[in-house]
Amino acid sequence: MPGVRLWGGRFESEPQEEVLAYTSSLPYDRRLARHDVEGSRAHVRMLRDRGILSGEEAAQLLEGLDAVAREIQEGSFPFRPELEDVHTCVEARLRELVGEVAGKLHTARSRNDQVALDMHLYLRERVRELDGAVRTLQVSILDLAERHRDLIMPGYTHLQPAQPVLFAHHLLAYFFMLQRDRERLAFCREQLDRMPLGAAALAGTGFPIDPGRVAAELGFSRLYDNSMDAVSDRDYVVDVLSACALIMIHLGRLGEELVLWTSREFGFLELDDSYTTGSSIMPQKKNPDVAELVRGRVGRVVGQLTGFLMVLKGLPLTYARDLQEDKEAAFGALDTTLASLQVMAGMVATARPRAEAMVRACRGGLLTATDLADYLARKGMPFRQAHELVGRIVRYCLERQKELWELTTEEYAAFSPLFGDDVREHVTLEASVRARTSPGGTAPASVAAQLEKARALAGTSPRGMV
Ligand code: ARG
């Protein structure tokens, strides 16, 4: 009877303890157990239908696999630490349950195509879950925007106050950013829609297998065209890692905004107490640690992406054990990204904007200077010239600590005869916002259109996400 290893025959001695510890993937690939069984079931049915296994053998194997699946679900499955990976554990348990026929499960299969299939099945599920979490965050953002449709805040470039915008407009930028993340996840889903089982170790198999049947049973619409590619491809892992990395970059940017906005200097936002922490020494503190940690964990996920790209760099065909490194990278990135999305959704949902602080921040910064230049340009002055002239008005205001809407008709007239009495009503914060009616702009009507589109997008799945 073969030992607990899947490859004992040609070896005289057992691996060193430290070798097992160094090479084992069980501590992390145990989360593939369910998918491993799912793949094996489809494999057995195909082997039976092709006459490679008898009906009796297949029935015994399927019954055993069902029992294993139940144990995994109930949490009673014995993951034996002395075994090197989840595939070995499942097969060893199957042998305990059904006896020697378990040895037939691996007919026309290698762990190389098996692990590739498991990862496809696993990632497919996680990508869907991630898409749901992105959508939940989008809905939190959208709800916050809708609850505060009229709030005006400074919009920034170079982190210098630039032009007044609607708070809802600013938030919606994140909504649409996240929508692209969902499109990227849908792309990942498409890339994962290729079934590798049947490649065997690398060269295919002489058994009359039917990979199309396995694919159909497992819900894949395509096969790999080349068995060597099938066992050495990890591009789909890179796709998932890059999608996670960019989601994290986006969350980190939003996290940074929350850190800034909740600072005393900005004061634009109050986070709910339940999403903040205190200081062990300074009793007055309320810190945005959650947002900071999201920002900080971007580094981790980007590291997992670049780290795994380095694993792939220069790797010759086909399977090499290096590829086992895909798991900790992918699992870690998925876990961190999912948790970050969830905590962000809760933080955004419970945040309270501070209208007065936003309006106060718009004062003194002459944020409507562009509107003044636009006013002159509409009266025929070339924009460059208008820009220059308004620059001088800005200096005039700064010296006198005046707002553009506070200058008198006479003061304006001294700069240009083109200024009429109506000029002041063009340079208020509200007028400035109202004027920006271009598609995607900050005017209430444009923002309403964005809200409407966002609401519709939040209710649907991107193409490819099935
Ligand atoms: N634990 C391995 C991995 O994740 C499974 C495949 C092992 N194959 C092999 N020929 N050693 O990549």
Short mmCIF file of C-alpha atoms and ligand atoms in Angstrom, two decimals:
data_model
loop_
_atom_site.label_atom_id
_atom_site.label_comp_id
_atom_site.label_asym_id
_atom_site.label_seq_id
_atom_site.Cartn_x
_atom_site.Cartn_y
_atom_site.Cartn_z
CA MET A 1 0.00 0.00 0.00
CA PRO A 2 1.39 3.43 -0.95
CA GLY A 3 2.36 5.75 1.91
CA VAL A 4 0.80 9.12 2.70
CA ARG A 5 2.93 10.87 0.10
CA LEU A 6 1.78 10.88 -3.46
CA TRP A 7 5.24 10.10 -4.75
CA GLY A 8 6.96 7.74 -2.27
CA GLY A 9 7.93 4.95 -4.66
CA ARG A 10 11.28 6.11 -5.93
CA PHE A 11 12.53 7.45 -2.60
CA GLU A 12 14.54 5.63 0.02
CA SER A 13 14.07 8.15 2.82
CA GLU A 14 11.40 10.54 4.02
CA PRO A 15 12.00 14.27 3.54
CA GLN A 16 13.65 16.14 6.38
CA GLU A 17 11.26 17.77 8.78
CA GLU A 18 12.52 21.20 7.78
CA VAL A 19 12.07 20.36 4.11
CA LEU A 20 8.46 19.47 4.71
CA ALA A 21 7.96 22.65 6.71
CA TYR A 22 9.62 24.70 3.98
CA THR A 23 7.75 23.20 1.05
CA SER A 24 4.31 22.54 2.51
CA SER A 25 1.49 24.69 1.25
CA LEU A 26 -1.11 23.16 3.53
CA PRO A 27 -1.16 26.03 6.04
CA TYR A 28 -2.69 28.21 3.32
CA ASP A 29 -3.95 26.01 0.50
CA ARG A 30 -6.38 24.32 2.87
CA ARG A 31 -8.83 26.96 1.81
CA LEU A 32 -8.91 25.27 -1.61
CA ALA A 33 -10.29 22.03 -0.12
CA ARG A 34 -13.86 22.57 -1.28
CA HIS A 35 -12.76 23.49 -4.79
CA ASP A 36 -10.39 20.55 -4.92
CA VAL A 37 -13.27 18.18 -4.22
CA GLU A 38 -15.50 19.96 -6.73
CA GLY A 39 -12.86 19.52 -9.44
CA SER A 40 -12.32 15.88 -8.51
CA ARG A 41 -16.01 15.10 -8.73
CA ALA A 42 -16.21 16.48 -12.25
CA HIS A 43 -13.03 14.59 -13.15
CA VAL A 44 -14.46 11.28 -11.87
CA ARG A 45 -17.73 11.70 -13.79
CA MET A 46 -15.79 12.42 -16.96
CA LEU A 47 -13.54 9.36 -16.42
CA ARG A 48 -16.64 7.24 -15.93
CA ASP A 49 -18.41 8.59 -19.02
CA ARG A 50 -15.32 7.93 -21.12
CA GLY A 51 -15.05 4.36 -19.83
CA ILE A 52 -11.73 5.07 -18.10
CA LEU A 53 -13.29 4.17 -14.76
CA SER A 54 -16.07 1.62 -14.28
CA GLY A 55 -19.44 2.77 -13.02
CA GLU A 56 -18.81 0.93 -9.78
CA GLU A 57 -15.41 2.59 -9.23
CA ALA A 58 -16.80 6.01 -10.02
CA ALA A 59 -19.73 5.51 -7.66
CA GLN A 60 -17.37 4.59 -4.81
CA LEU A 61 -15.17 7.59 -5.51
CA LEU A 62 -18.09 9.98 -5.75
CA GLU A 63 -19.57 8.70 -2.53
CA GLY A 64 -16.21 9.15 -0.84
CA LEU A 65 -15.82 12.64 -2.25
CA ASP A 66 -19.28 13.53 -0.99
CA ALA A 67 -18.25 12.42 2.48
CA VAL A 68 -15.07 14.50 2.22
CA ALA A 69 -17.12 17.51 1.09
CA ARG A 70 -19.40 17.11 4.09
CA GLU A 71 -16.45 16.94 6.45
CA ILE A 72 -14.97 20.07 4.92
CA GLN A 73 -18.26 21.88 5.29
CA GLU A 74 -18.74 20.78 8.86
CA GLY A 75 -15.19 21.63 9.76
CA SER A 76 -14.32 18.06 10.78
CA PHE A 77 -12.07 17.31 7.80
CA PRO A 78 -8.67 16.13 9.08
CA PHE A 79 -6.03 18.42 7.60
CA ARG A 80 -2.91 16.47 8.49
CA PRO A 81 0.06 18.79 8.92
CA GLU A 82 2.52 16.08 7.90
CA LEU A 83 1.03 16.10 4.39
CA GLU A 84 2.41 18.57 1.90
CA ASP A 85 -0.69 20.09 0.39
CA VAL A 86 -4.47 20.08 0.27
CA HIS A 87 -4.56 17.75 -2.75
CA THR A 88 -2.60 15.13 -0.81
CA CYS A 89 -4.89 15.54 2.20
CA VAL A 90 -8.04 15.07 0.19
CA GLU A 91 -6.72 11.98 -1.55
CA ALA A 92 -5.38 10.49 1.68
CA ARG A 93 -8.73 11.01 3.38
CA LEU A 94 -10.51 9.50 0.41
CA ARG A 95 -8.36 6.40 0.73
CA GLU A 96 -9.29 6.11 4.41
CA LEU A 97 -12.95 6.32 3.45
CA VAL A 98 -13.18 4.16 0.31
CA GLY A 99 -9.97 2.12 0.27
CA GLU A 100 -7.62 1.43 -2.59
CA VAL A 101 -9.99 2.56 -5.33
CA ALA A 102 -9.03 6.10 -4.20
CA GLY A 103 -5.82 5.54 -6.08
CA LYS A 104 -7.77 5.68 -9.35
CA LEU A 105 -8.86 9.27 -8.80
CA HIS A 106 -5.59 10.61 -10.12
CA THR A 107 -5.87 8.77 -13.46
CA ALA A 108 -5.14 11.15 -16.36
CA ARG A 109 -4.45 13.99 -13.94
CA SER A 110 -1.48 15.67 -12.32
CA ARG A 111 -1.36 18.00 -9.37
CA ASN A 112 -0.13 20.56 -11.87
CA ASP A 113 -3.41 20.79 -13.74
CA GLN A 114 -5.35 20.02 -10.57
CA VAL A 115 -3.98 22.98 -8.63
CA ALA A 116 -4.52 25.23 -11.64
CA LEU A 117 -8.16 24.16 -11.75
CA ASP A 118 -8.58 24.67 -8.01
CA MET A 119 -7.21 28.20 -8.27
CA HIS A 120 -9.51 29.02 -11.17
CA LEU A 121 -12.51 27.80 -9.19
CA TYR A 122 -11.45 29.58 -6.03
CA LEU A 123 -10.56 32.90 -7.63
CA ARG A 124 -13.75 32.92 -9.67
CA GLU A 125 -15.70 32.83 -6.43
CA ARG A 126 -13.58 35.45 -4.68
CA VAL A 127 -13.71 37.85 -7.63
CA ARG A 128 -17.49 37.76 -7.45
CA GLU A 129 -17.36 38.42 -3.72
CA LEU A 130 -15.00 41.33 -4.28
CA ASP A 131 -17.29 42.77 -6.92
CA GLY A 132 -20.13 42.67 -4.39
CA ALA A 133 -17.99 44.49 -1.82
CA VAL A 134 -16.99 47.18 -4.33
CA ARG A 135 -20.63 47.64 -5.12
CA THR A 136 -21.56 47.96 -1.44
CA LEU A 137 -18.97 50.70 -1.03
CA GLN A 138 -20.29 52.40 -4.15
CA VAL A 139 -23.77 52.39 -2.65
CA SER A 140 -22.48 53.94 0.60
CA ILE A 141 -20.80 56.67 -1.42
CA LEU A 142 -23.89 57.20 -3.51
CA ASP A 143 -26.19 57.39 -0.49
CA LEU A 144 -23.94 59.94 1.18
CA ALA A 145 -23.87 62.00 -2.02
CA GLU A 146 -27.64 61.87 -2.36
CA ARG A 147 -28.23 62.87 1.25
CA HIS A 148 -26.11 65.99 0.74
CA ARG A 149 -26.82 67.03 -2.82
CA ASP A 150 -26.44 70.77 -2.29
CA LEU A 151 -23.30 71.03 -0.17
CA ILE A 152 -20.61 73.19 -1.67
CA MET A 153 -16.95 72.59 -0.88
CA PRO A 154 -13.65 73.72 -2.35
CA GLY A 155 -12.40 71.54 -5.18
CA TYR A 156 -8.61 71.25 -5.17
CA THR A 157 -5.76 71.01 -7.61
CA HIS A 158 -2.25 70.70 -6.14
CA LEU A 159 -4.17 70.55 -2.85
CA GLN A 160 -4.71 74.30 -3.30
CA PRO A 161 -8.33 75.49 -3.32
CA ALA A 162 -9.27 75.72 -6.99
CA GLN A 163 -12.97 76.04 -7.74
CA PRO A 164 -16.12 75.42 -5.74
CA VAL A 165 -17.69 72.02 -6.38
CA LEU A 166 -20.56 70.05 -4.97
CA PHE A 167 -19.56 67.60 -2.24
CA ALA A 168 -21.71 65.06 -4.10
CA HIS A 169 -19.63 65.66 -7.23
CA HIS A 170 -16.42 64.94 -5.35
CA LEU A 171 -17.88 61.74 -3.90
CA LEU A 172 -19.14 60.59 -7.27
CA ALA A 173 -15.61 60.72 -8.64
CA TYR A 174 -14.91 57.79 -6.31
CA PHE A 175 -18.05 56.04 -7.42
CA PHE A 176 -16.97 56.05 -11.06
CA MET A 177 -13.39 55.15 -10.14
CA LEU A 178 -14.77 52.09 -8.36
CA GLN A 179 -16.96 51.34 -11.35
CA ARG A 180 -13.79 50.86 -13.41
CA ASP A 181 -12.59 48.49 -10.70
CA ARG A 182 -15.73 46.47 -11.24
CA GLU A 183 -15.01 46.41 -14.96
CA ARG A 184 -11.50 45.16 -14.19
CA LEU A 185 -12.95 42.44 -11.98
CA ALA A 186 -15.24 41.45 -14.82
CA PHE A 187 -12.14 41.19 -17.00
CA CYS A 188 -10.56 38.94 -14.35
CA ARG A 189 -13.69 36.84 -14.45
CA GLU A 190 -13.33 36.46 -18.23
CA GLN A 191 -9.68 35.50 -17.88
CA LEU A 192 -10.58 32.92 -15.27
CA ASP A 193 -13.08 31.38 -17.64
CA ARG A 194 -10.63 28.82 -19.05
CA MET A 195 -10.47 25.25 -17.78
CA PRO A 196 -6.98 23.72 -17.37
CA LEU A 197 -7.74 20.13 -16.30
CA GLY A 198 -6.59 17.59 -18.86
CA ALA A 199 -3.19 19.18 -19.36
CA ALA A 200 -1.98 16.59 -16.83
CA ALA A 201 1.65 17.16 -15.84
CA LEU A 202 2.41 19.31 -18.90
CA ALA A 203 2.09 17.30 -22.11
CA GLY A 204 -1.51 16.12 -21.97
CA THR A 205 -2.52 12.50 -21.47
CA GLY A 206 -2.99 9.34 -23.53
CA PHE A 207 -6.30 8.56 -21.83
CA PRO A 208 -9.35 9.41 -23.96
CA ILE A 209 -10.45 12.28 -21.70
CA ASP A 210 -13.16 14.85 -22.39
CA PRO A 211 -12.08 18.19 -20.90
CA GLY A 212 -15.07 19.88 -22.52
CA ARG A 213 -17.37 17.84 -20.31
CA VAL A 214 -15.43 18.83 -17.19
CA ALA A 215 -15.56 22.46 -18.28
CA ALA A 216 -19.29 22.34 -18.89
CA GLU A 217 -19.97 20.73 -15.53
CA LEU A 218 -17.88 23.30 -13.71
CA GLY A 219 -19.31 26.25 -15.62
CA PHE A 220 -16.31 27.17 -17.78
CA SER A 221 -16.94 28.23 -21.34
CA ARG A 222 -13.41 27.67 -22.71
CA LEU A 223 -10.45 25.32 -22.49
CA TYR A 224 -6.77 26.10 -22.64
CA ASP A 225 -5.51 25.52 -26.17
CA ASN A 226 -2.08 24.35 -25.05
CA SER A 227 -1.40 21.99 -22.15
CA MET A 228 2.02 23.49 -21.40
CA ASP A 229 0.45 26.93 -21.11
CA ALA A 230 -2.37 25.49 -19.00
CA VAL A 231 -0.07 24.26 -16.21
CA SER A 232 2.33 27.19 -16.18
CA ASP A 233 -0.10 30.07 -16.69
CA ARG A 234 -0.61 32.32 -13.69
CA ASP A 235 -1.61 35.42 -15.63
CA TYR A 236 -5.08 35.15 -14.15
CA VAL A 237 -3.53 35.45 -10.68
CA VAL A 238 -1.67 38.56 -11.81
CA ASP A 239 -4.92 39.97 -13.18
CA VAL A 240 -6.62 39.47 -9.82
CA LEU A 241 -3.63 40.89 -7.95
CA SER A 242 -3.54 43.97 -10.20
CA ALA A 243 -7.26 44.51 -9.82
CA CYS A 244 -6.79 44.30 -6.03
CA ALA A 245 -3.79 46.62 -6.13
CA LEU A 246 -5.69 49.28 -8.03
CA ILE A 247 -8.75 48.95 -5.80
CA MET A 248 -6.42 49.47 -2.83
CA ILE A 249 -4.81 52.47 -4.50
CA HIS A 250 -8.29 53.93 -4.89
CA LEU A 251 -9.23 53.15 -1.31
CA GLY A 252 -5.95 54.65 -0.16
CA ARG A 253 -6.73 57.87 -1.97
CA LEU A 254 -10.18 57.99 -0.42
CA GLY A 255 -8.61 57.10 2.92
CA GLU A 256 -6.26 60.03 2.57
CA GLU A 257 -9.17 62.36 1.83
CA LEU A 258 -10.88 61.15 4.98
CA VAL A 259 -7.71 61.77 6.98
CA LEU A 260 -7.47 65.29 5.57
CA TRP A 261 -11.16 66.08 5.87
CA THR A 262 -11.37 64.96 9.47
CA SER A 263 -8.36 67.02 10.47
CA ARG A 264 -9.07 70.16 12.48
CA GLU A 265 -7.54 72.19 9.67
CA PHE A 266 -10.15 71.00 7.16
CA GLY A 267 -12.96 69.87 9.45
CA PHE A 268 -15.13 68.88 6.47
CA LEU A 269 -16.19 65.56 7.90
CA GLU A 270 -16.96 63.90 11.17
CA LEU A 271 -16.41 60.15 11.29
CA ASP A 272 -18.63 58.12 13.53
CA ASP A 273 -16.99 57.29 16.85
CA SER A 274 -17.29 53.61 16.01
CA TYR A 275 -14.90 54.08 13.09
CA THR A 276 -12.25 56.01 14.98
CA THR A 277 -9.87 55.39 17.84
CA GLY A 278 -8.46 57.40 20.72
CA SER A 279 -5.01 58.10 22.09
CA SER A 280 -3.54 56.38 25.14
CA ILE A 281 -2.08 59.66 26.35
CA MET A 282 -4.03 62.55 24.82
CA PRO A 283 -7.59 62.38 26.07
CA GLN A 284 -8.93 64.83 23.48
CA LYS A 285 -7.90 62.81 20.44
CA LYS A 286 -10.18 61.15 17.93
CA ASN A 287 -8.04 59.59 15.26
CA PRO A 288 -8.91 58.27 11.79
CA ASP A 289 -6.85 55.10 12.31
CA VAL A 290 -9.11 53.01 10.10
CA ALA A 291 -8.60 55.31 7.11
CA GLU A 292 -4.88 55.41 7.85
CA LEU A 293 -4.63 51.63 7.93
CA VAL A 294 -6.45 51.35 4.62
CA ARG A 295 -3.94 53.83 3.22
CA GLY A 296 -1.12 51.85 4.78
CA ARG A 297 -2.29 48.47 3.54
CA VAL A 298 -2.08 49.64 -0.05
CA GLY A 299 1.62 48.93 0.37
CA ARG A 300 0.96 45.35 1.32
CA VAL A 301 -1.23 44.57 -1.67
CA VAL A 302 0.94 46.36 -4.18
CA GLY A 303 3.83 44.38 -2.68
CA GLN A 304 1.92 41.15 -3.22
CA LEU A 305 1.43 42.08 -6.88
CA THR A 306 5.04 43.06 -7.53
CA GLY A 307 6.30 40.14 -5.43
CA PHE A 308 4.39 37.62 -7.49
CA LEU A 309 5.38 39.26 -10.78
CA MET A 310 8.97 38.68 -9.67
CA VAL A 311 8.18 35.02 -9.04
CA LEU A 312 7.05 34.70 -12.65
CA LYS A 313 9.91 36.66 -14.13
CA GLY A 314 12.25 34.42 -16.08
CA LEU A 315 10.46 31.22 -15.07
CA PRO A 316 10.86 28.62 -17.83
CA LEU A 317 7.99 26.40 -18.93
CA THR A 318 6.23 24.57 -17.51
CA TYR A 319 5.27 23.97 -13.88
CA ALA A 320 7.86 24.76 -11.25
CA ARG A 321 7.27 24.85 -7.54
CA ASP A 322 7.81 28.59 -7.59
CA LEU A 323 4.23 28.77 -8.84
CA GLN A 324 2.99 27.66 -5.44
CA GLU A 325 3.85 31.20 -4.34
CA ASP A 326 0.73 32.40 -6.13
CA LYS A 327 -1.41 31.39 -3.21
CA GLU A 328 -0.16 33.48 -0.33
CA ALA A 329 0.03 36.47 -2.64
CA ALA A 330 -3.48 36.03 -4.01
CA PHE A 331 -5.11 35.03 -0.73
CA GLY A 332 -3.44 37.84 1.17
CA ALA A 333 -4.33 40.45 -1.41
CA LEU A 334 -7.94 39.28 -1.64
CA ASP A 335 -8.39 39.21 2.13
CA THR A 336 -6.88 42.65 2.63
CA THR A 337 -8.78 44.20 -0.24
CA LEU A 338 -12.10 42.71 0.82
CA ALA A 339 -11.67 43.79 4.44
CA SER A 340 -10.61 47.28 3.34
CA LEU A 341 -13.66 47.63 1.09
CA GLN A 342 -15.95 46.53 3.89
CA VAL A 343 -14.53 48.84 6.51
CA MET A 344 -14.55 51.75 4.06
CA ALA A 345 -18.20 51.13 3.23
CA GLY A 346 -19.12 51.29 6.90
CA MET A 347 -17.00 54.37 7.51
CA VAL A 348 -18.49 56.26 4.57
CA ALA A 349 -22.04 55.21 5.44
CA THR A 350 -21.73 56.68 8.94
CA ALA A 351 -19.71 59.82 8.11
CA ARG A 352 -21.28 63.26 8.61
CA PRO A 353 -20.21 66.18 6.43
CA ARG A 354 -19.87 69.64 7.96
CA ALA A 355 -21.42 72.19 5.65
CA GLU A 356 -20.18 75.31 7.50
CA ALA A 357 -16.56 74.18 7.45
CA MET A 358 -16.74 73.54 3.73
CA VAL A 359 -18.21 76.94 2.96
CA ARG A 360 -15.74 78.62 5.32
CA ALA A 361 -12.90 76.96 3.42
CA CYS A 362 -14.24 78.44 0.21
CA ARG A 363 -13.90 81.95 1.59
CA GLY A 364 -10.78 84.01 1.16
CA GLY A 365 -9.44 81.77 -1.55
CA LEU A 366 -11.03 83.67 -4.47
CA LEU A 367 -12.26 80.37 -5.84
CA THR A 368 -14.51 82.02 -8.39
CA ALA A 369 -11.75 83.91 -10.19
CA THR A 370 -12.23 81.65 -13.20
CA ASP A 371 -15.87 82.68 -13.36
CA LEU A 372 -14.78 86.29 -13.51
CA ALA A 373 -12.44 85.54 -16.42
CA ASP A 374 -15.23 83.54 -18.10
CA TYR A 375 -17.49 86.60 -17.69
CA LEU A 376 -15.03 88.77 -19.58
CA ALA A 377 -14.41 86.07 -22.19
CA ARG A 378 -18.16 85.88 -22.81
CA LYS A 379 -18.12 89.63 -23.46
CA GLY A 380 -15.51 89.10 -26.16
CA MET A 381 -12.19 89.56 -24.36
CA PRO A 382 -9.70 86.80 -25.33
CA PHE A 383 -9.47 84.40 -22.39
CA ARG A 384 -5.71 84.87 -21.96
CA GLN A 385 -6.19 88.60 -21.59
CA ALA A 386 -9.11 88.09 -19.21
CA HIS A 387 -6.94 85.74 -17.14
CA GLU A 388 -4.27 88.40 -16.86
CA LEU A 389 -6.73 91.12 -15.87
CA VAL A 390 -8.48 88.92 -13.28
CA GLY A 391 -5.06 88.09 -11.87
CA ARG A 392 -4.68 91.76 -11.06
CA ILE A 393 -8.15 91.87 -9.49
CA VAL A 394 -7.18 88.85 -7.39
CA ARG A 395 -4.10 90.66 -6.13
CA TYR A 396 -6.29 93.72 -5.38
CA CYS A 397 -8.69 91.56 -3.35
CA LEU A 398 -5.93 89.75 -1.47
CA GLU A 399 -4.37 93.05 -0.44
CA ARG A 400 -7.73 94.28 0.88
CA GLN A 401 -8.98 90.94 2.16
CA LYS A 402 -12.10 91.20 0.03
CA GLU A 403 -14.16 88.60 -1.77
CA LEU A 404 -14.85 88.95 -5.49
CA TRP A 405 -18.56 89.39 -4.72
CA GLU A 406 -17.75 92.25 -2.34
CA LEU A 407 -16.11 94.63 -4.84
CA THR A 408 -18.23 97.61 -5.86
CA THR A 409 -19.34 98.42 -9.40
CA GLU A 410 -16.82 101.28 -9.38
CA GLU A 411 -13.97 99.05 -8.32
CA TYR A 412 -14.80 96.63 -11.15
CA ALA A 413 -15.20 99.45 -13.65
CA ALA A 414 -11.71 100.68 -12.81
CA PHE A 415 -10.35 97.37 -14.16
CA SER A 416 -12.44 97.12 -17.34
CA PRO A 417 -15.41 98.82 -19.00
CA LEU A 418 -16.73 95.34 -19.86
CA PHE A 419 -17.84 94.78 -16.28
CA GLY A 420 -21.55 95.45 -15.81
CA ASP A 421 -23.65 95.66 -12.67
CA ASP A 422 -24.44 91.98 -12.93
CA VAL A 423 -20.83 90.87 -12.42
CA ARG A 424 -21.19 90.18 -8.71
CA GLU A 425 -23.94 87.63 -9.23
CA HIS A 426 -21.57 85.62 -11.45
CA VAL A 427 -18.89 85.24 -8.83
CA THR A 428 -20.74 83.77 -5.87
CA LEU A 429 -20.00 80.16 -4.91
CA GLU A 430 -23.51 79.08 -5.89
CA ALA A 431 -23.34 80.82 -9.28
CA SER A 432 -19.96 79.29 -9.99
CA VAL A 433 -21.24 75.79 -9.28
CA ARG A 434 -24.48 76.41 -11.18
CA ALA A 435 -22.58 77.57 -14.25
CA ARG A 436 -20.62 74.33 -14.73
CA THR A 437 -23.26 72.52 -16.70
CA SER A 438 -20.91 70.64 -19.02
CA PRO A 439 -21.37 66.87 -19.01
CA GLY A 440 -19.78 65.45 -15.87
CA GLY A 441 -19.48 68.98 -14.44
CA THR A 442 -20.38 70.19 -10.97
CA ALA A 443 -23.67 72.00 -11.75
CA PRO A 444 -26.58 70.51 -9.80
CA ALA A 445 -28.15 69.33 -13.06
CA SER A 446 -24.93 67.61 -14.19
CA VAL A 447 -24.46 66.04 -10.78
CA ALA A 448 -28.08 64.87 -10.81
CA ALA A 449 -27.40 63.13 -14.12
CA GLN A 450 -24.30 61.50 -12.64
CA LEU A 451 -26.27 60.38 -9.60
CA GLU A 452 -28.90 58.86 -11.82
CA LYS A 453 -26.34 57.02 -13.92
CA ALA A 454 -24.53 55.84 -10.79
CA ARG A 455 -27.75 54.54 -9.29
CA ALA A 456 -28.39 52.51 -12.43
CA LEU A 457 -24.82 51.15 -12.50
CA ALA A 458 -25.00 50.15 -8.85
CA GLY A 459 -27.99 48.01 -9.69
CA THR A 460 -26.28 45.99 -12.41
CA SER A 461 -23.27 43.75 -12.95
CA PRO A 462 -20.60 44.76 -15.44
CA ARG A 463 -20.51 42.73 -18.64
CA GLY A 464 -18.61 39.47 -18.12
CA MET A 465 -19.36 39.19 -14.41
CA VAL A 466 -21.55 36.08 -14.39
N1 ARG B 1 1.15 22.72 -3.78
C1 ARG B 1 1.48 22.73 -5.17
C2 ARG B 1 1.20 24.13 -5.73
O1 ARG B 1 0.46 24.82 -5.15
C3 ARG B 1 0.68 21.73 -5.90
C4 ARG B 1 1.28 21.24 -7.16
C5 ARG B 1 2.48 20.45 -6.87
N2 ARG B 1 2.99 19.84 -8.04
C6 ARG B 1 4.19 19.31 -8.07
N3 ARG B 1 4.54 18.74 -9.16
N4 ARG B 1 5.01 19.41 -7.06
O2 ARG B 1 1.71 24.53 -6.76
#
